[in-house]
CSV table of C-alpha atoms and ligand atoms in Angstrom, one decimal:
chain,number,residue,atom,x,y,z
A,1,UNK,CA,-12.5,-11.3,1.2
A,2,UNK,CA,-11.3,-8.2,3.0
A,3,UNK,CA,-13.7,-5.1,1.9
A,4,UNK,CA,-15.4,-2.0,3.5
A,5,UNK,CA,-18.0,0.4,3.4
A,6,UNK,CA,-18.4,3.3,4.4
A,7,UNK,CA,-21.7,5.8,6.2
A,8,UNK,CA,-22.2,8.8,7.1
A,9,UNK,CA,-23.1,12.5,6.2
A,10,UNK,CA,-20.5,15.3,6.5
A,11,UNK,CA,-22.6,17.2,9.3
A,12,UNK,CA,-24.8,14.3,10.5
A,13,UNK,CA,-24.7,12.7,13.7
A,14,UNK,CA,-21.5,10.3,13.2
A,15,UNK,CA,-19.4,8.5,10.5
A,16,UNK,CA,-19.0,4.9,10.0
A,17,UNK,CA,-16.6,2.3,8.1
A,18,UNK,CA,-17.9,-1.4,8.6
A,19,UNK,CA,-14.6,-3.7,7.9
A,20,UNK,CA,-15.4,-7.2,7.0
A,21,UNK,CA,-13.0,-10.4,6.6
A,22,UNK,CA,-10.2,-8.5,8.4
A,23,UNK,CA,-8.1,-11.9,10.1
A,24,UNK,CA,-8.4,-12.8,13.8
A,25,UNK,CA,-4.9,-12.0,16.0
A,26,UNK,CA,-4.0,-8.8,14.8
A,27,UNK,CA,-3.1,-6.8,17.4
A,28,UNK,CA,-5.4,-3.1,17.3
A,29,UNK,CA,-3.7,-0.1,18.5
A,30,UNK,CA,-6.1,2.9,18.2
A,31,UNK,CA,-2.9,5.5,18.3
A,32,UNK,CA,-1.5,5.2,15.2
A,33,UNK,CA,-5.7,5.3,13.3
A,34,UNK,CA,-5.6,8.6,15.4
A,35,UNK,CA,-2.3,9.8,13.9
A,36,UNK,CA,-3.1,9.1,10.6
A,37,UNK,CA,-6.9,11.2,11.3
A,38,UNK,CA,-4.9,14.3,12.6
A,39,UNK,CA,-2.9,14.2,9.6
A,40,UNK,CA,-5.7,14.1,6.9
A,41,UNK,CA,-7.2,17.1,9.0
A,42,UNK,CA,-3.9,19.0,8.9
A,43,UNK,CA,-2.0,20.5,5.5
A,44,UNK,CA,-1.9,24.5,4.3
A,45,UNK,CA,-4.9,25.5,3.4
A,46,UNK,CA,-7.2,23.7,5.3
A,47,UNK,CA,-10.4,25.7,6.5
A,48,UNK,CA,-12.5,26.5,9.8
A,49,UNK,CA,-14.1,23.0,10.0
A,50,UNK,CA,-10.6,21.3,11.1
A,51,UNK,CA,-10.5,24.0,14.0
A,52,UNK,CA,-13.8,22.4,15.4
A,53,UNK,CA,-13.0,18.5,14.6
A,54,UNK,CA,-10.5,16.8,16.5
A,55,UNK,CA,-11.2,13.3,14.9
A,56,UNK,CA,-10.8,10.4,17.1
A,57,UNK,CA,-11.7,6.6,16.3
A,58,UNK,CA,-13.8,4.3,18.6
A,59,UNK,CA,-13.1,0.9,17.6
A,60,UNK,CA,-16.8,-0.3,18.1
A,61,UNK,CA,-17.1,-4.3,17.1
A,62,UNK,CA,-14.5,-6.9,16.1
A,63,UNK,CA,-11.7,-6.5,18.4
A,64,UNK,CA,-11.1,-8.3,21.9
A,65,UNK,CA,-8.6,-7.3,24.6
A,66,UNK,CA,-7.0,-5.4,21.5
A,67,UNK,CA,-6.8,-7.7,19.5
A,68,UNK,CA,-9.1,-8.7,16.3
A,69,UNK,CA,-11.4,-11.2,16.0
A,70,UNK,CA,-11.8,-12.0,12.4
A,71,UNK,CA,-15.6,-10.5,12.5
A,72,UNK,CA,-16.3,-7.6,11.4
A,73,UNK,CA,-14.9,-4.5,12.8
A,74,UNK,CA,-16.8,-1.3,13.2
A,75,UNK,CA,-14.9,1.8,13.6
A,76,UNK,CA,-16.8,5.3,14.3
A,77,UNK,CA,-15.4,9.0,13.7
A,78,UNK,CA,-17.8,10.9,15.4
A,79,UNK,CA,-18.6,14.6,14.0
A,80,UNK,CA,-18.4,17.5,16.6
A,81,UNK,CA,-20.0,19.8,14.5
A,82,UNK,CA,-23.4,17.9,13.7
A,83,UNK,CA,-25.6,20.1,12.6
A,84,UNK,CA,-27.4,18.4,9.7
A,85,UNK,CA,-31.4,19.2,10.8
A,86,UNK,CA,-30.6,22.9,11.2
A,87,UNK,CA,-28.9,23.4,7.6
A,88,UNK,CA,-30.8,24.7,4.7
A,89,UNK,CA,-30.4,23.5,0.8
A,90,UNK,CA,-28.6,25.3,-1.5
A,91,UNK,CA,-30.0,27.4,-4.2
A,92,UNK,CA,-27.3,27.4,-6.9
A,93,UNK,CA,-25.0,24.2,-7.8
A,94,UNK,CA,-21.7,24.7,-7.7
A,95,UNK,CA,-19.9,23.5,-10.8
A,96,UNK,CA,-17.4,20.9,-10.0
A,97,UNK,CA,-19.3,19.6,-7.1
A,98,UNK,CA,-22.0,16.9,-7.1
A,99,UNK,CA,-25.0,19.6,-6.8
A,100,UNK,CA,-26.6,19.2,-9.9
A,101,UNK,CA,-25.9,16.2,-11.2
A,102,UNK,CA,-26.9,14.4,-7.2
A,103,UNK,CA,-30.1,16.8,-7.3
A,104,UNK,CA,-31.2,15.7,-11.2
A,105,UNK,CA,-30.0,12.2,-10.4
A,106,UNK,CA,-31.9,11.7,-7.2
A,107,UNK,CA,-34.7,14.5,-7.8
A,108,UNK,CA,-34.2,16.1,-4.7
A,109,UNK,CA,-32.3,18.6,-3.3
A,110,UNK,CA,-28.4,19.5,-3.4
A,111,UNK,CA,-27.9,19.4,0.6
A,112,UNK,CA,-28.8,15.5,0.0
A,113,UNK,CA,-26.2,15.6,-2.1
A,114,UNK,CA,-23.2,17.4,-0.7
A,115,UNK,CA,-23.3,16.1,2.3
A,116,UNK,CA,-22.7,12.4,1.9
A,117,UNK,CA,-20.5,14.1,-1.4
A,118,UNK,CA,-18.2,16.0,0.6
A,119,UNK,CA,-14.7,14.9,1.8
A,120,UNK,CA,-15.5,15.0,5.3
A,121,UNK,CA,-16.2,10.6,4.6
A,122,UNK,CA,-12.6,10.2,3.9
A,123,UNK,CA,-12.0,10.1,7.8
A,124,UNK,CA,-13.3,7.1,7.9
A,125,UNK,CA,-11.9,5.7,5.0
A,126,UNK,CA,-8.5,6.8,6.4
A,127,UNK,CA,-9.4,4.8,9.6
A,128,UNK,CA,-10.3,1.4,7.6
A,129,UNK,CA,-6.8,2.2,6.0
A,130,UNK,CA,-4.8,3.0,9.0
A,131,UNK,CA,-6.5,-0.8,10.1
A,132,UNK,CA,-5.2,-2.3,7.7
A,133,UNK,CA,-1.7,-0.8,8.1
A,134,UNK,CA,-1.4,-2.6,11.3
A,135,UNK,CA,-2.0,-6.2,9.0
A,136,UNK,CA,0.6,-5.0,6.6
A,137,UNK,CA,3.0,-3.9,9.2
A,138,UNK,CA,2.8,-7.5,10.2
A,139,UNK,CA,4.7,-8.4,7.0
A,140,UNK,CA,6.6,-5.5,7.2
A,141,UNK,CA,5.2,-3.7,4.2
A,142,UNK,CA,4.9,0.3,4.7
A,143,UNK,CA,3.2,2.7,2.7
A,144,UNK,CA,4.6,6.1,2.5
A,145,UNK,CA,2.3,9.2,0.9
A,146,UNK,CA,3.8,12.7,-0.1
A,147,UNK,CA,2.7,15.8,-2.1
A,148,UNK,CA,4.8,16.1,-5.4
A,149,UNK,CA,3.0,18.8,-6.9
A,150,UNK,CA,0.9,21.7,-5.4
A,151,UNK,CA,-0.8,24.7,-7.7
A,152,UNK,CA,1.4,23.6,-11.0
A,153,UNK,CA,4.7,23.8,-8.5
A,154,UNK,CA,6.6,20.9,-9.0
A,155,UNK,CA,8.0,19.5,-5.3
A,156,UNK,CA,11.2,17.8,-6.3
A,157,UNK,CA,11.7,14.8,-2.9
A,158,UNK,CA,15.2,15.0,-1.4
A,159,UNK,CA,17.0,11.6,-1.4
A,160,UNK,CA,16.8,9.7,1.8
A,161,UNK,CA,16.2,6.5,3.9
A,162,UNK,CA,12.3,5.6,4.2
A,163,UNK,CA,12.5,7.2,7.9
A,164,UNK,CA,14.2,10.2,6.7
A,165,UNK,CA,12.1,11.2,4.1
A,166,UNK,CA,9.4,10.6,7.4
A,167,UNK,CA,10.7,12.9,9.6
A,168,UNK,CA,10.7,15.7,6.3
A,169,UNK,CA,7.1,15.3,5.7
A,170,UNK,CA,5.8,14.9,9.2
A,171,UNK,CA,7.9,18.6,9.2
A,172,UNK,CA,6.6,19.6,6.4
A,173,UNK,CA,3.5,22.0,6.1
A,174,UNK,CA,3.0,20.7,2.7
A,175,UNK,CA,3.4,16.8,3.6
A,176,UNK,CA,6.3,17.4,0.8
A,177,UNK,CA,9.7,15.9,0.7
A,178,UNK,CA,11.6,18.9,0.1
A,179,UNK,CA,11.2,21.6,3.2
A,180,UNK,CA,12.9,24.3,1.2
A,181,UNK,CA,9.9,24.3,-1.0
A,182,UNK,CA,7.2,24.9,1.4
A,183,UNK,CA,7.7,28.6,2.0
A,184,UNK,CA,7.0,29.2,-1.4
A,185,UNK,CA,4.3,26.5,-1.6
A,186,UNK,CA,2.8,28.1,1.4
A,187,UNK,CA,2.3,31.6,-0.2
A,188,UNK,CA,0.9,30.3,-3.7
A,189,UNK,CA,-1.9,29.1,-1.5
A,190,UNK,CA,-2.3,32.3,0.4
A,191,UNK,CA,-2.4,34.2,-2.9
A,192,UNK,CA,-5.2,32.0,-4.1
A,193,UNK,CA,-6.8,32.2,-0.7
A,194,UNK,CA,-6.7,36.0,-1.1
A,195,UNK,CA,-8.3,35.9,-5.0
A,196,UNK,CA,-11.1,33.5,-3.2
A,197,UNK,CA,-9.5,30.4,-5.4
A,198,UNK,CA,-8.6,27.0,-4.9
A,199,UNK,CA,-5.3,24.9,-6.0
A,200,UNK,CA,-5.2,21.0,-6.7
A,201,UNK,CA,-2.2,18.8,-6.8
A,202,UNK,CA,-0.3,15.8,-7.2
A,203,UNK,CA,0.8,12.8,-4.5
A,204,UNK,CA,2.7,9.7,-4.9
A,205,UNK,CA,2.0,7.1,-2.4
A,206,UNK,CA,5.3,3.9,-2.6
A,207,UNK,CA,4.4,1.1,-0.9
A,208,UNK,CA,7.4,-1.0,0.4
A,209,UNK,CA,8.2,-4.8,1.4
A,210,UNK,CA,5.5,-5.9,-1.1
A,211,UNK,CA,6.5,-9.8,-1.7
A,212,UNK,CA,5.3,-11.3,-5.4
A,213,UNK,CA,2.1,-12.4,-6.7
A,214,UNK,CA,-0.1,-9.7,-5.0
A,215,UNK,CA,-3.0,-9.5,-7.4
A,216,UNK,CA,-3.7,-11.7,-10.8
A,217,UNK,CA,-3.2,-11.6,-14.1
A,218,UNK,CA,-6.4,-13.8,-14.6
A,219,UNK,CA,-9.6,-11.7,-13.9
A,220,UNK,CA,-9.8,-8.2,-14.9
A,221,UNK,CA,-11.7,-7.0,-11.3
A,222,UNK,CA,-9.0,-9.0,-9.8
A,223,UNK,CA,-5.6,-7.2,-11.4
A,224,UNK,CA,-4.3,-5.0,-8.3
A,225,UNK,CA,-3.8,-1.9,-10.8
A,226,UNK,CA,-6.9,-1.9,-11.5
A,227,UNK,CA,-8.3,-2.3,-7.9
A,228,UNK,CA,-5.9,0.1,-7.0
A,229,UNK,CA,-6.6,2.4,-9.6
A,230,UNK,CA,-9.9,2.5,-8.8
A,231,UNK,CA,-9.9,2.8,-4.8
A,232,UNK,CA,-7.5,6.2,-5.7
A,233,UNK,CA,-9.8,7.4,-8.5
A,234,UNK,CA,-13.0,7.2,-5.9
A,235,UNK,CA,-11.2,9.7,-3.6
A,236,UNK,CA,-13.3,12.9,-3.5
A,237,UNK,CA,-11.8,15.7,-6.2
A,238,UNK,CA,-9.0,12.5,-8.1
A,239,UNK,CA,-8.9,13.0,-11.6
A,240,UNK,CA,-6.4,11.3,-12.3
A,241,UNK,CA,-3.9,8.2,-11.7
A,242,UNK,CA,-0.7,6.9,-12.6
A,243,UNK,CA,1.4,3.9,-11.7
A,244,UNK,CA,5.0,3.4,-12.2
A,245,UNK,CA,5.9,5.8,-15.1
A,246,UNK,CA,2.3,6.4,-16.0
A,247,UNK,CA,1.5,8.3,-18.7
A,248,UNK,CA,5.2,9.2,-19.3
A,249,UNK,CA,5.2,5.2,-20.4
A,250,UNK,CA,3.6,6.1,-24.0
A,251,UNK,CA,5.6,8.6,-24.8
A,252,UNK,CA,8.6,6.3,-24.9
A,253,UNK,CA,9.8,3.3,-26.7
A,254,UNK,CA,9.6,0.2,-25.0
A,255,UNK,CA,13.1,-0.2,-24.1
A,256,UNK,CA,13.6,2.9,-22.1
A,257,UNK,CA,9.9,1.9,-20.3
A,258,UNK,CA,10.5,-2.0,-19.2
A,259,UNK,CA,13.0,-3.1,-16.3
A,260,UNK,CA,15.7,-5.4,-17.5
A,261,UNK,CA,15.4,-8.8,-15.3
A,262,UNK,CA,18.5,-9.0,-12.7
A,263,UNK,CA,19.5,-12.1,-10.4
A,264,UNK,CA,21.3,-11.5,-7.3
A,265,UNK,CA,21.3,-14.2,-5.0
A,266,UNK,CA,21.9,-11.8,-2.1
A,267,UNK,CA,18.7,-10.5,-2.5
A,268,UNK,CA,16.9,-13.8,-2.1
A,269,UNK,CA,15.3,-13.1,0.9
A,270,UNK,CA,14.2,-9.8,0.2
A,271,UNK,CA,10.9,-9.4,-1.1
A,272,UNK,CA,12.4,-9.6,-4.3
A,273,UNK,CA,13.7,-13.1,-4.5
A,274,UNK,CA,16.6,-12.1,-5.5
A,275,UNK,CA,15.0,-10.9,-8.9
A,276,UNK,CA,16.8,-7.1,-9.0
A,277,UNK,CA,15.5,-4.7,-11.6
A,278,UNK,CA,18.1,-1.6,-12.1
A,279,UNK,CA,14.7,0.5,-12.2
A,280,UNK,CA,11.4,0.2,-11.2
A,281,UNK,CA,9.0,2.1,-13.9
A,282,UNK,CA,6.5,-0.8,-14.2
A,283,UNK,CA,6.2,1.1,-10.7
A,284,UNK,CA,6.1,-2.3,-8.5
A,285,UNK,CA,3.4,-4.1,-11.0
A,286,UNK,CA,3.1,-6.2,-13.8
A,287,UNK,CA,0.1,-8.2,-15.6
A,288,UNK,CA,-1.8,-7.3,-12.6
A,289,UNK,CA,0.8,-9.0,-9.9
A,290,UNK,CA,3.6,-7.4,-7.8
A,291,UNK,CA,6.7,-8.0,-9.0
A,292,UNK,CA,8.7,-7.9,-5.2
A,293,UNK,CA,9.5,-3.8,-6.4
A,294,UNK,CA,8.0,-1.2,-4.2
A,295,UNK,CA,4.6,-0.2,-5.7
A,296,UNK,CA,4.2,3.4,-7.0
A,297,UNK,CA,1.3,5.4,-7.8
A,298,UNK,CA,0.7,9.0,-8.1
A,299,UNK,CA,-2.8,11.0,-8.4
A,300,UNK,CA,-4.0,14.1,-9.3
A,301,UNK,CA,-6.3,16.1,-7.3
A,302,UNK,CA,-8.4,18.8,-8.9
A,303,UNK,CA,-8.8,21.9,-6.9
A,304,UNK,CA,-11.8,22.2,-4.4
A,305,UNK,CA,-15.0,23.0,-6.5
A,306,UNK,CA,-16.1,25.3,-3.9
A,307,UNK,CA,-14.7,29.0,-4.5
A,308,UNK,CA,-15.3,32.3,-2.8
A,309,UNK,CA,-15.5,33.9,-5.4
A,310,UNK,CA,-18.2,32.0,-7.1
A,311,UNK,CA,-18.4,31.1,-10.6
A,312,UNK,CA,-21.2,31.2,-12.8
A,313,UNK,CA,-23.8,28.9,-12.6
A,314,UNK,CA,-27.8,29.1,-12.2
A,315,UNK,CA,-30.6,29.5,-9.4
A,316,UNK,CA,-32.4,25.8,-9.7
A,317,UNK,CA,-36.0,27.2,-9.3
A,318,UNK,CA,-35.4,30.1,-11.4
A,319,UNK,CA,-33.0,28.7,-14.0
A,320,UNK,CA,-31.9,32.2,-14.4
A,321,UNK,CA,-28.3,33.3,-14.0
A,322,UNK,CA,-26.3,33.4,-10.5
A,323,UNK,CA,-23.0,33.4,-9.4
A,324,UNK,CA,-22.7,29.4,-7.2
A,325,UNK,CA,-23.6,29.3,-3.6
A,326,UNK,CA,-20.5,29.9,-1.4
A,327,UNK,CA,-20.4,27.5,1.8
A,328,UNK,CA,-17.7,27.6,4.3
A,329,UNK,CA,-14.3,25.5,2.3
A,330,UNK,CA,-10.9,25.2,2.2
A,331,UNK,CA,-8.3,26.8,0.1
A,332,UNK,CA,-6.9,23.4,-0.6
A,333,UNK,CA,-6.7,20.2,0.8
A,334,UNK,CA,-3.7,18.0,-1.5
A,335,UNK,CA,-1.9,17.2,1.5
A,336,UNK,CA,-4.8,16.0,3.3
A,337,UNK,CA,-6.0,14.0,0.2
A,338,UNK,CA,-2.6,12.4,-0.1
A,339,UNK,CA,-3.1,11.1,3.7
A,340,UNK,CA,-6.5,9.7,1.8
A,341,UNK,CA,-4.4,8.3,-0.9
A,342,UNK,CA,-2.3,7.0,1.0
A,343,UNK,CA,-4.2,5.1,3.2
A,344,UNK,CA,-6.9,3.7,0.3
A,345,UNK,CA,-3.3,2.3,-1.2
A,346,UNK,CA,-3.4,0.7,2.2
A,347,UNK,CA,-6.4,-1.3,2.2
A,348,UNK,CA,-6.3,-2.6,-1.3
A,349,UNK,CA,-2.5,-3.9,-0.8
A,350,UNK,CA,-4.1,-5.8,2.2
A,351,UNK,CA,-6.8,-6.8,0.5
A,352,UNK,CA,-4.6,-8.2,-2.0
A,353,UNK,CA,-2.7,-10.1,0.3
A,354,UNK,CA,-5.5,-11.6,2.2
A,355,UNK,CA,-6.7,-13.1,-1.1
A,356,UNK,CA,-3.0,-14.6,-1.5
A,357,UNK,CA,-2.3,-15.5,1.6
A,358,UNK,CA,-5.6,-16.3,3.7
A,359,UNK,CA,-8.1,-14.4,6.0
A,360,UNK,CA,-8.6,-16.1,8.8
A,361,UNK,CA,-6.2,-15.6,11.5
A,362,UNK,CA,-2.4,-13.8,11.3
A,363,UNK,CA,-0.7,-16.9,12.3
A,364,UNK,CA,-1.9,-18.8,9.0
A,365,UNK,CA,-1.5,-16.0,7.0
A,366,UNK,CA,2.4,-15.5,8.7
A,367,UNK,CA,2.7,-19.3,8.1
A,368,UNK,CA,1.3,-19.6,4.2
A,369,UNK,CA,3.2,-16.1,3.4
A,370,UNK,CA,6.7,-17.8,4.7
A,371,UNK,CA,5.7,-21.1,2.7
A,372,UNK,CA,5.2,-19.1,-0.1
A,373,UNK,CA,8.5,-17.0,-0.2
A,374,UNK,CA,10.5,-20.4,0.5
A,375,UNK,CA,8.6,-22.4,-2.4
A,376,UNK,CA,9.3,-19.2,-4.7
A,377,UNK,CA,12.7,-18.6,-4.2
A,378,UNK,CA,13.3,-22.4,-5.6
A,379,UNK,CA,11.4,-21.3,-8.9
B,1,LIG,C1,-13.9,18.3,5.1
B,1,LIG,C2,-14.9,18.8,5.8
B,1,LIG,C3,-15.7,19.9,5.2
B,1,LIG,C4,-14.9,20.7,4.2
B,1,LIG,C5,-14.2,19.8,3.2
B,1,LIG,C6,-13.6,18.6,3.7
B,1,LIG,O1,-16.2,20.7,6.2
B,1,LIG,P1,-17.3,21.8,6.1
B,1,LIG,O2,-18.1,21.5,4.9
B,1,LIG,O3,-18.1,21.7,7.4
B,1,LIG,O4,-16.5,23.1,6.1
B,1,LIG,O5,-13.8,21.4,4.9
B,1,LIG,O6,-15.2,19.4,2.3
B,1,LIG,C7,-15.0,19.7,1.0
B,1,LIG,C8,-13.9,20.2,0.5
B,1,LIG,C9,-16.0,19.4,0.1
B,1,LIG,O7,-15.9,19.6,-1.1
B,1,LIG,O8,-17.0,18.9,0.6
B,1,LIG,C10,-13.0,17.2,5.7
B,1,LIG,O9,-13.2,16.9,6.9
B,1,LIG,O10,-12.1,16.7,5.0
């Protein structure tokens, strides 16, 4: 079973993700894991701690003359502005964060809290992703993240190829697929810089190339929208999570929601099988398996719970009345989440297909997933 976990405090010493059953003879190249860290530190909005990070991975177990072993793999973001011993606790919770319910829950203080709370973990969770990219790329699946909505601003996506709707977010400020947008995005998040607020967002991550049977109907911890579901929902500040049409789904009858069952034997060598469905709102998934449709699943991020200009909350010795403590943030960070997204879609679609297909090595996996797509196109 391909899994990870994850360690480390926002300003402690280092942070950790421990990737076990990834297979043996995948080739590791640490560029593209970097890429994907600089892009989670980027986006508008982002505050002074990315001017003092420059995340980099060190690939520390698993992987042999670049190229993995099918151990586990350690990889380590280390941070540059470790300072944990020096800080001091907070007085005052801030609502929206994990202050009070971490300091009730654990009966101890809200720096214990925050710190292993904050965002700052998702580097490494971006890292085990950006791993497990480089298994997927090796059955040419991609997975593609972008900012649809920022601050209640809708960001309609151009229409383009899969590389040219790359090249327009890796332009974009945003990460959005529509550059005319971003002026405007750019100064909604100045505004709310300026009235010490914060602005959330939503990001759709499509996942391409996915062949059938990815997942199971037969297990509920097993169904790949709910594993997906909940590696998205466990992203610092999500609040919420669609696939395919989502919510939009109950608010219509049942045949303007389900995709009418094509053949075209063209296709049968595509991850489709030939299977064609004029749209895709099951967005890629049904009863828990892919149906050979690109996967597609949006989340909302609420804005960053801590503010400038504080609200009201209360001083945890005194219990009396007193605006939240105020510790060095960012105005808002969607685009970074949806590199997050993005790259926790990542994982679970290769976890997924390890279960399908095997974890040992590449080869067998390359070998069963080929057997597979010939012995299903004759169903
Ligand atoms: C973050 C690092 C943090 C914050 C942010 C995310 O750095 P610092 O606390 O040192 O300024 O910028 O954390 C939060 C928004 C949060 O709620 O904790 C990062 O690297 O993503």
């Amino acid at each position: 079973m391909l899994r990870y976990w994850t360690a480390g405090e926002s300003h402690g010493k280092t942070l950790l993700a421990l990737v076990d059953g990834f297979p043996a003879g995948v080739t590791i190249d640490t560029d593209p894991i970097d890429v994907e860290l600089k892009r989670r530190q980027g986006g508008y909005g982002r505050g002074g701690r990315q001017r003092i990070e420059s995340d980099k991975v060190d690939v520390r177990t698993g992987v042999w003359k670049g190229v993995s072993l099918g151990s586990p793999i350690a990889l380590e973001v280390v941070n540059r502005d470790y300072k944990l011993e020096r800080l001091e606790d907070l007085p005052r919770p801030r609502p929206g964060h994990g202050d009070l319910t971490g300091a009730v829950k654990y009966l101890g203080s809200i720096r214990g809290v925050l710190e292993r709370a904050s965002a700052r973990e998702t580097a490494v969770r971006v890292a085990a992703g950006a791993l497990a990219k480089q298994l997927l790329a090796a059955f040419d699946i991609s997975v593609f993240g972008y900012v649809t909505e920022l601050g209640g601003e809708t960001i309609e996506p151009v229409e383009g190829t899969l590389e040219e709707l790359r090249t327009i977010r890796d332009q974009s400020e945003i990460y959005g697929l529509n550059l005319d947008r971003d002026a405007a995005i750019k100064k909604l998040i100045d505004d709310a810089g300026k009235d010490g607020d914060t602005l959330g967002g939503v990001m759709e991550v499509r996942v391409e190339g996915v062949p059938f049977g990815l997942g199971t109907h037969a297990q509920w911890d097993t169904k790949l929208d709910g594993r997906l579901a909940q590696a998205v929902m466990a992203v610092q500040a999500i609040k919420g999570v669609e696939i395919g049409l989502g919510f939009e789904a109950a608010r219509r009858p049942g045949s303007r929601v389900h995709d009418p069952i094509q053949y075209d034997a063209s296709q049968r060598h595509s991850p489709t099988l030939g299977y064609v469905r004029p749209t895709n709102n099951a967005g890629g998934i049904e009863a828990g398996m892919t149906n050979g449709q690109p996967i597609i699943i949006r989340a909302a991020k609420k804005p960053i719970s801590t503010l400038a200009k504080p609200l009201e909350s209360i001083n945890l010795e005194t219990k009396k009345t007193e605006e939240a403590s105020y510790e060095r943030s960012d105005v808002c960070a969607v685009s970074a989440a949806s590199v997050i997204v993005e790259n926790v879609v990542a994982f679970e679609v290769a976890r997924a297909l390890v279960d399908k297909f095997g974890g040992d090595s590449l080869v067998e996996m390359q070998a069963r997933y080929k057997l597979f797509q010939e012995m299903a196109a004759e169903r």
